Amino acid sequence: MNKKLTFTIFGGTGDLTFRKLLPALYNMSVSNKTESVGQVIIIGRRDYTSEQYRMIARDWVEKFARLPYTEQDYDRLAAGIFYYKMDFTDEEAYAQLNAFYKGMEAGSHIFYFAVAPRFFSSIVTGLVHVEHACRGKVVLEKPFGENLAAAKELNEKMEHFFHPDHIYRIDHYLGKEMVRNIQTIRFANPIFSGVWDAEHIECIQISALEEVGVETRGGYYDHSGAMKDMVQNHLFQILSIVAMEQPGELMLAGEEMHREQIRVLSSLHTPENIEDSLVLGQYRGYREEKAVAEDSVTETYAALKVFLDNDRWRGMPFYIRTGKKLGHREMQVLVVFKSAAPQVESNILNIKIQPTEGVYLQFNIKKPGEEDEIAQAKMDFCQSCSFINQMNTPEAYERLLGACVRGERFWFSQWDQIEASWKYVDDIRKRYHEKNLPVYEYEPGTYGPGAAEKMLEMSGDFWLD
C-alpha cells in the first residue's frame, strides 16, 4: 500500500461511505492493486475513536464488499483507517486538522466530499489552512451546484484552489460495466455501427426507474428533484455516450472522448413547445415523507423528449425518463430500429445497466411451418448472471477511485459538460413552471403519470419495458 497517499473522506459516517466507499477500498486492498491508498482519514462529527469506527465499518464492509470477506483482509485495511472528529463547517478547526495530518506524516492528498453540495464551499475555505492541500486531488459527488449560476460560482472557487486537472466530479453511473460497454457494443459491431443514426433508428429510450421513494433523503431531495438528481448529470452523461461520434481509435478514450461528449451536449435542441417535451410528476404520499415540505411541488418523476441538432441524429427523438416509487427498478438504454415494413415488428437492442447487466436483442425470423409468417426471435445475454463475471467486475466506485489515483479523468464529468447540461435543464424547467404546467400526481407502483405516455403517443411511439 502507498504509505504516502492520504485519502480523506468528509462525511465519513454517512451511507455513501459505509455502503460504497469503504467496500470499494476493501476490494482494492484485497486485489492488491497498485492504486490502493496508504491511509484513510474519516472526518465526522460523531464522538468515535478510530477503533470504534473500525468496528462499525467492519459490518458494512462484510455486507457490501464485492470480494469475499476475511478478518485478515479487513484488519489489514482497518489498520490504515483513522477517525478524526471535526465540524467541517468550522473554518478554525482546520488548523488542528493540519496538525493532525503532520502527525500522520501525510504525503499527497485525495479529498472526497461525501457530503451535501451546500458544504463543498465551506470545506474548500477550510482547506486553505491545510498545508499542500491545494496540490491534492478532490472528488466531488453530484449534483455539482443547485443550478447553473451556483455551479459556476462553485466551479470558480474549486478551480481557484485546486488545479482544474485535479478536480474529479464523480458520476458513479459512468463506472458501471454496461455504461462502459456501450462504446464496444456500438463501435466493435458493424451490424450496429453502420445503422447507428436517425435514418435507421426510430427512437432511443433511456430509463432509470426506482421502486423506492426518497426514504431518508427527503431533506436533500426536496431541494433537488428528479431533474437535478438524475437527468442533469447521470442521464445526460449516458445520452452523450450513446449519441457521440467514435472518439479516435476503437477502445481508446481520453480527451477525444470528452470532446465528442461535449459536442453532443452542445447540440441539445431547445424545444419550441415545452408542454410537448417535458412531463413532471410527484408520487402520491411524497409530501408526507420525512423532511419534505407539506406544499412541495418538487418532481419525483421526469420524462423528456430530446432532439439533437447534428447530422447523425437530427429529427430522431431521444426519450428520457426517471422516477421514484415506480413499478420496478430498472436502468436501460433501448434502441428501437425502424420497421422494415408495415405490420413488421421493429428490431430492438436493449442495453441493460442495472440491476441486471447484459444485452437483449429482438429481431424477426420466418415462423416455422408452411406459411410465410414473421415471428420474433429474442437473444438475451446476461452478463451479471455469471458468478465469475460478478467476481471479476469491479464495482463503479472501486473502478472510479482507482482511476482517480491513477489520474484518469475521462470517465469523470468535466466542467463544460456540466455547464452545457445545466443550461439546458435550467431553461426547460424555467419554461415549464412559467407556463404553470402541472406536476402530475401518480400512484406508487405505477409507471408514472399518464401524461408521459401521451407525450410519446403524439409521435407514434410508446415506452418499452
PDB file of N, CA and C in Angstrom, residues 3 58 74 82 108 118 135 154 226 298 304 359 410 425 431 433:
ATOM      1  N   LYS A   3       2.075   4.330   1.318  1.00  0.00           N
ATOM      2  CA  LYS A   3       2.061   4.953   2.643  1.00  0.00           C
ATOM      3  C   LYS A   3       2.011   6.472   2.573  1.00  0.00           C
ATOM      4  N   ARG A  58     -16.719  -2.496   9.990  1.00  0.00           N
ATOM      5  CA  ARG A  58     -16.485  -3.912   9.681  1.00  0.00           C
ATOM      6  C   ARG A  58     -17.752  -4.576   9.115  1.00  0.00           C
ATOM      7  N   TYR A  74      -9.645  -7.577   6.171  1.00  0.00           N
ATOM      8  CA  TYR A  74     -10.216  -6.349   6.720  1.00  0.00           C
ATOM      9  C   TYR A  74      -9.265  -5.709   7.722  1.00  0.00           C
ATOM     10  N   PHE A  82      -8.256   5.903  10.119  1.00  0.00           N
ATOM     11  CA  PHE A  82      -8.192   6.723  11.329  1.00  0.00           C
ATOM     12  C   PHE A  82      -9.367   7.698  11.333  1.00  0.00           C
ATOM     13  N   SER A 108       0.858  13.048  -0.226  1.00  0.00           N
ATOM     14  CA  SER A 108      -0.113  13.582  -1.181  1.00  0.00           C
ATOM     15  C   SER A 108      -1.531  13.295  -0.698  1.00  0.00           C
ATOM     16  N   ARG A 118     -24.066  21.706  -0.624  1.00  0.00           N
ATOM     17  CA  ARG A 118     -24.031  23.017   0.033  1.00  0.00           C
ATOM     18  C   ARG A 118     -22.824  23.172   0.955  1.00  0.00           C
ATOM     19  N   ARG A 135      -2.436  21.152  -3.613  1.00  0.00           N
ATOM     20  CA  ARG A 135      -1.747  20.306  -4.592  1.00  0.00           C
ATOM     21  C   ARG A 135      -2.414  18.938  -4.745  1.00  0.00           C
ATOM     22  N   LEU A 154     -19.396  27.818  -7.748  1.00  0.00           N
ATOM     23  CA  LEU A 154     -18.660  26.764  -7.066  1.00  0.00           C
ATOM     24  C   LEU A 154     -17.448  26.335  -7.886  1.00  0.00           C
ATOM     25  N   ALA A 226     -36.091  15.199  -9.453  1.00  0.00           N
ATOM     26  CA  ALA A 226     -35.614  14.247 -10.453  1.00  0.00           C
ATOM     27  C   ALA A 226     -34.750  14.893 -11.524  1.00  0.00           C
ATOM     28  N   THR A 298     -41.899  19.669  -5.706  1.00  0.00           N
ATOM     29  CA  THR A 298     -40.706  19.012  -6.254  1.00  0.00           C
ATOM     30  C   THR A 298     -41.099  17.759  -7.015  1.00  0.00           C
ATOM     31  N   LEU A 304     -38.688  13.286 -20.666  1.00  0.00           N
ATOM     32  CA  LEU A 304     -38.314  14.292 -21.654  1.00  0.00           C
ATOM     33  C   LEU A 304     -38.283  13.690 -23.052  1.00  0.00           C
ATOM     34  N   VAL A 359     -27.233  -7.653 -22.460  1.00  0.00           N
ATOM     35  CA  VAL A 359     -27.708  -7.154 -23.745  1.00  0.00           C
ATOM     36  C   VAL A 359     -28.832  -8.054 -24.238  1.00  0.00           C
ATOM     37  N   PHE A 410     -11.081  10.799 -17.819  1.00  0.00           N
ATOM     38  CA  PHE A 410     -12.050  10.786 -18.907  1.00  0.00           C
ATOM     39  C   PHE A 410     -13.358  10.085 -18.551  1.00  0.00           C
ATOM     40  N   VAL A 425     -31.141  22.169 -18.729  1.00  0.00           N
ATOM     41  CA  VAL A 425     -32.101  21.815 -17.678  1.00  0.00           C
ATOM     42  C   VAL A 425     -32.694  23.062 -17.037  1.00  0.00           C
ATOM     43  N   ARG A 431     -39.093  27.332 -18.166  1.00  0.00           N
ATOM     44  CA  ARG A 431     -40.200  27.495 -19.098  1.00  0.00           C
ATOM     45  C   ARG A 431     -41.406  26.650 -18.690  1.00  0.00           C
ATOM     46  N   HIS A 433     -42.340  25.839 -15.620  1.00  0.00           N
ATOM     47  CA  HIS A 433     -43.038  26.466 -14.495  1.00  0.00           C
ATOM     48  C   HIS A 433     -43.621  27.820 -14.862  1.00  0.00           C
TER      49      HIS A 433
END
